[in-house]
Amino acid sequence: MKLGKISNKQFIEFNKTFSLMLLSKLSIVQAMDILMIKTKHEGLKEVLKKCLKDVKSGLSLSKSFAKYPGIFSEIYLANVRVGEETGQLDMVISEYTVYIDGIENLKRKIIQALRYPVLVLFVSFAVISFMVFY
């Protein structure tokens, strides 16, 4: 089965929704069941279905997610593990989502800030090339 690529935006949205459900005192099983139904990404839906089955059979959430390293990074898994051990999974996922969202915003700002200098360099190179060859 090919999982497909899950964008950072989709992953952030998944985690925001998951943490809100956990903060509103839904169980992990209930939250994952709702997320599995509501998600539009077919690969993520399949992963959630398998993880939900694992969690229902007694496997921890972090161990279930660890089966899919293409989707869940080591840092994410470590955070989930800590959240499970401390009983504050909702807060840990919420804070991780804020962190990863901040990184995405920073990337977006850096790309936006580099557009103008790259454009100026490209135009300058084109003008100099035109002057040299003609």
PDB file of C-alpha atoms in Angstrom:
ATOM      1  CA  MET A   1       0.000   0.000   0.000  1.00  0.00           C
ATOM      2  CA  LYS A   2       1.340   3.400  -0.964  1.00  0.00           C
ATOM      3  CA  LEU A   3       0.610   6.030   1.658  1.00  0.00           C
ATOM      4  CA  GLY A   4       1.268   9.066  -0.473  1.00  0.00           C
ATOM      5  CA  LYS A   5       2.848  12.260   0.737  1.00  0.00           C
ATOM      6  CA  ILE A   6       1.172  14.121   3.551  1.00  0.00           C
ATOM      7  CA  SER A   7       1.899  17.829   3.403  1.00  0.00           C
ATOM      8  CA  ASN A   8       2.985  19.729   6.478  1.00  0.00           C
ATOM      9  CA  LYS A   9      -0.241  21.722   6.273  1.00  0.00           C
ATOM     10  CA  GLN A  10      -2.312  18.519   6.424  1.00  0.00           C
ATOM     11  CA  PHE A  11      -0.179  17.162   9.268  1.00  0.00           C
ATOM     12  CA  ILE A  12      -0.569  20.397  11.248  1.00  0.00           C
ATOM     13  CA  GLU A  13      -4.315  20.384  10.679  1.00  0.00           C
ATOM     14  CA  PHE A  14      -4.521  16.743  11.799  1.00  0.00           C
ATOM     15  CA  ASN A  15      -2.611  17.522  14.998  1.00  0.00           C
ATOM     16  CA  LYS A  16      -4.622  20.674  15.760  1.00  0.00           C
ATOM     17  CA  THR A  17      -7.849  18.724  15.476  1.00  0.00           C
ATOM     18  CA  PHE A  18      -6.457  15.759  17.428  1.00  0.00           C
ATOM     19  CA  SER A  19      -5.220  17.949  20.287  1.00  0.00           C
ATOM     20  CA  LEU A  20      -8.519  19.861  20.442  1.00  0.00           C
ATOM     21  CA  MET A  21     -10.416  16.602  20.699  1.00  0.00           C
ATOM     22  CA  LEU A  22      -8.120  15.367  23.455  1.00  0.00           C
ATOM     23  CA  LEU A  23      -8.363  18.731  25.254  1.00  0.00           C
ATOM     24  CA  SER A  24     -12.146  18.388  25.194  1.00  0.00           C
ATOM     25  CA  LYS A  25     -11.707  15.094  27.081  1.00  0.00           C
ATOM     26  CA  LEU A  26     -12.499  12.662  24.275  1.00  0.00           C
ATOM     27  CA  SER A  27     -10.643   9.387  24.575  1.00  0.00           C
ATOM     28  CA  ILE A  28      -7.844   8.586  22.130  1.00  0.00           C
ATOM     29  CA  VAL A  29     -10.022   5.939  20.494  1.00  0.00           C
ATOM     30  CA  GLN A  30     -12.956   8.331  20.047  1.00  0.00           C
ATOM     31  CA  ALA A  31     -10.728  11.098  18.701  1.00  0.00           C
ATOM     32  CA  MET A  32      -8.962   8.801  16.234  1.00  0.00           C
ATOM     33  CA  ASP A  33     -12.291   7.342  15.112  1.00  0.00           C
ATOM     34  CA  ILE A  34     -13.641  10.820  14.335  1.00  0.00           C
ATOM     35  CA  LEU A  35     -10.405  11.860  12.628  1.00  0.00           C
ATOM     36  CA  MET A  36     -10.409   8.714  10.524  1.00  0.00           C
ATOM     37  CA  ILE A  37     -13.916   9.504   9.315  1.00  0.00           C
ATOM     38  CA  LYS A  38     -13.290  13.218   8.704  1.00  0.00           C
ATOM     39  CA  THR A  39      -9.873  13.148   7.030  1.00  0.00           C
ATOM     40  CA  LYS A  40      -9.809  13.562   3.264  1.00  0.00           C
ATOM     41  CA  HIS A  41      -6.285  12.221   2.698  1.00  0.00           C
ATOM     42  CA  GLU A  42      -6.665   8.537   1.828  1.00  0.00           C
ATOM     43  CA  GLY A  43      -3.168   7.554   3.008  1.00  0.00           C
ATOM     44  CA  LEU A  44      -3.664   9.195   6.391  1.00  0.00           C
ATOM     45  CA  LYS A  45      -7.107   7.620   6.655  1.00  0.00           C
ATOM     46  CA  GLU A  46      -5.598   4.141   6.168  1.00  0.00           C
ATOM     47  CA  VAL A  47      -2.861   4.823   8.722  1.00  0.00           C
ATOM     48  CA  LEU A  48      -5.406   6.056  11.253  1.00  0.00           C
ATOM     49  CA  LYS A  49      -7.565   2.994  10.657  1.00  0.00           C
ATOM     50  CA  LYS A  50      -4.612   0.680  11.369  1.00  0.00           C
ATOM     51  CA  CYS A  51      -3.435   2.743  14.351  1.00  0.00           C
ATOM     52  CA  LEU A  52      -6.959   2.751  15.775  1.00  0.00           C
ATOM     53  CA  LYS A  53      -7.055  -1.032  15.504  1.00  0.00           C
ATOM     54  CA  ASP A  54      -3.658  -1.231  17.269  1.00  0.00           C
ATOM     55  CA  VAL A  55      -4.741   1.115  20.063  1.00  0.00           C
ATOM     56  CA  LYS A  56      -7.979  -0.811  20.582  1.00  0.00           C
ATOM     57  CA  SER A  57      -5.943  -4.006  20.894  1.00  0.00           C
ATOM     58  CA  GLY A  58      -3.821  -2.469  23.671  1.00  0.00           C
ATOM     59  CA  LEU A  59      -0.788  -1.049  21.857  1.00  0.00           C
ATOM     60  CA  SER A  60       0.291   2.428  22.911  1.00  0.00           C
ATOM     61  CA  LEU A  61      -0.339   5.318  20.525  1.00  0.00           C
ATOM     62  CA  SER A  62       3.366   6.062  20.139  1.00  0.00           C
ATOM     63  CA  LYS A  63       4.179   2.451  19.239  1.00  0.00           C
ATOM     64  CA  SER A  64       1.304   2.358  16.799  1.00  0.00           C
ATOM     65  CA  PHE A  65       2.433   5.601  15.128  1.00  0.00           C
ATOM     66  CA  ALA A  66       6.046   4.324  15.081  1.00  0.00           C
ATOM     67  CA  LYS A  67       5.044   1.773  12.449  1.00  0.00           C
ATOM     68  CA  TYR A  68       4.744   4.655   9.958  1.00  0.00           C
ATOM     69  CA  PRO A  69       8.048   6.571   9.999  1.00  0.00           C
ATOM     70  CA  GLY A  70       7.194   8.215   6.660  1.00  0.00           C
ATOM     71  CA  ILE A  71       4.398  10.143   8.348  1.00  0.00           C
ATOM     72  CA  PHE A  72       5.404  10.444  12.002  1.00  0.00           C
ATOM     73  CA  SER A  73       8.922  11.712  12.710  1.00  0.00           C
ATOM     74  CA  GLU A  74      11.093  10.567  15.598  1.00  0.00           C
ATOM     75  CA  ILE A  75      10.616  13.906  17.360  1.00  0.00           C
ATOM     76  CA  TYR A  76       6.855  13.602  17.062  1.00  0.00           C
ATOM     77  CA  LEU A  77       6.936  10.039  18.372  1.00  0.00           C
ATOM     78  CA  ALA A  78       9.119  11.075  21.309  1.00  0.00           C
ATOM     79  CA  ASN A  79       6.655  13.850  22.143  1.00  0.00           C
ATOM     80  CA  VAL A  80       3.703  11.464  21.968  1.00  0.00           C
ATOM     81  CA  ARG A  81       5.569   8.973  24.175  1.00  0.00           C
ATOM     82  CA  VAL A  82       6.240  11.679  26.773  1.00  0.00           C
ATOM     83  CA  GLY A  83       2.617  12.803  26.604  1.00  0.00           C
ATOM     84  CA  GLU A  84       1.428   9.262  27.215  1.00  0.00           C
ATOM     85  CA  GLU A  85       3.793   8.765  30.147  1.00  0.00           C
ATOM     86  CA  THR A  86       2.878  12.050  31.820  1.00  0.00           C
ATOM     87  CA  GLY A  87      -0.829  11.837  31.074  1.00  0.00           C
ATOM     88  CA  GLN A  88      -0.752  15.139  29.207  1.00  0.00           C
ATOM     89  CA  LEU A  89      -0.954  13.945  25.622  1.00  0.00           C
ATOM     90  CA  ASP A  90      -3.397  16.715  24.743  1.00  0.00           C
ATOM     91  CA  MET A  91      -1.016  19.474  25.871  1.00  0.00           C
ATOM     92  CA  VAL A  92       2.050  17.850  24.313  1.00  0.00           C
ATOM     93  CA  ILE A  93       0.415  17.499  20.904  1.00  0.00           C
ATOM     94  CA  SER A  94      -0.945  21.038  21.148  1.00  0.00           C
ATOM     95  CA  GLU A  95       2.494  22.453  21.951  1.00  0.00           C
ATOM     96  CA  TYR A  96       4.122  20.377  19.201  1.00  0.00           C
ATOM     97  CA  THR A  97       1.559  21.724  16.734  1.00  0.00           C
ATOM     98  CA  VAL A  98       2.352  25.300  17.744  1.00  0.00           C
ATOM     99  CA  TYR A  99       6.064  24.550  17.331  1.00  0.00           C
ATOM    100  CA  ILE A 100       5.733  22.955  13.888  1.00  0.00           C
ATOM    101  CA  ASP A 101       3.337  25.704  12.753  1.00  0.00           C
ATOM    102  CA  GLY A 102       5.929  28.297  13.827  1.00  0.00           C
ATOM    103  CA  ILE A 103       8.595  26.531  11.771  1.00  0.00           C
ATOM    104  CA  GLU A 104       6.316  26.526   8.727  1.00  0.00           C
ATOM    105  CA  ASN A 105       5.614  30.248   9.171  1.00  0.00           C
ATOM    106  CA  LEU A 106       9.334  30.943   9.462  1.00  0.00           C
ATOM    107  CA  LYS A 107      10.043  28.980   6.261  1.00  0.00           C
ATOM    108  CA  ARG A 108       7.315  30.919   4.473  1.00  0.00           C
ATOM    109  CA  LYS A 109       8.741  34.260   5.672  1.00  0.00           C
ATOM    110  CA  ILE A 110      12.282  33.314   4.624  1.00  0.00           C
ATOM    111  CA  ILE A 111      11.117  32.339   1.140  1.00  0.00           C
ATOM    112  CA  GLN A 112       9.102  35.531   0.902  1.00  0.00           C
ATOM    113  CA  ALA A 113      12.100  37.621   2.027  1.00  0.00           C
ATOM    114  CA  LEU A 114      14.408  35.962  -0.532  1.00  0.00           C
ATOM    115  CA  ARG A 115      12.143  36.534  -3.529  1.00  0.00           C
ATOM    116  CA  TYR A 116      13.102  40.157  -4.120  1.00  0.00           C
ATOM    117  CA  PRO A 117      16.899  39.716  -3.858  1.00  0.00           C
ATOM    118  CA  VAL A 118      16.768  36.702  -6.176  1.00  0.00           C
ATOM    119  CA  LEU A 119      14.700  38.688  -8.667  1.00  0.00           C
ATOM    120  CA  VAL A 120      17.164  41.597  -8.527  1.00  0.00           C
ATOM    121  CA  LEU A 121      20.113  39.241  -9.060  1.00  0.00           C
ATOM    122  CA  PHE A 122      18.379  37.557 -11.992  1.00  0.00           C
ATOM    123  CA  VAL A 123      17.513  40.858 -13.672  1.00  0.00           C
ATOM    124  CA  SER A 124      21.033  42.208 -13.042  1.00  0.00           C
ATOM    125  CA  PHE A 125      22.568  39.074 -14.533  1.00  0.00           C
ATOM    126  CA  ALA A 126      20.276  39.327 -17.550  1.00  0.00           C
ATOM    127  CA  VAL A 127      21.140  43.009 -18.106  1.00  0.00           C
ATOM    128  CA  ILE A 128      24.889  42.404 -17.730  1.00  0.00           C
ATOM    129  CA  SER A 129      24.719  39.401 -20.068  1.00  0.00           C
ATOM    130  CA  PHE A 130      22.817  41.462 -22.608  1.00  0.00           C
ATOM    131  CA  MET A 131      25.371  44.288 -22.394  1.00  0.00           C
ATOM    132  CA  VAL A 132      28.352  41.936 -22.711  1.00  0.00           C
ATOM    133  CA  PHE A 133      27.047  39.904 -25.658  1.00  0.00           C
ATOM    134  CA  TYR A 134      25.410  42.696 -27.649  1.00  0.00           C
TER     135      TYR A 134
END
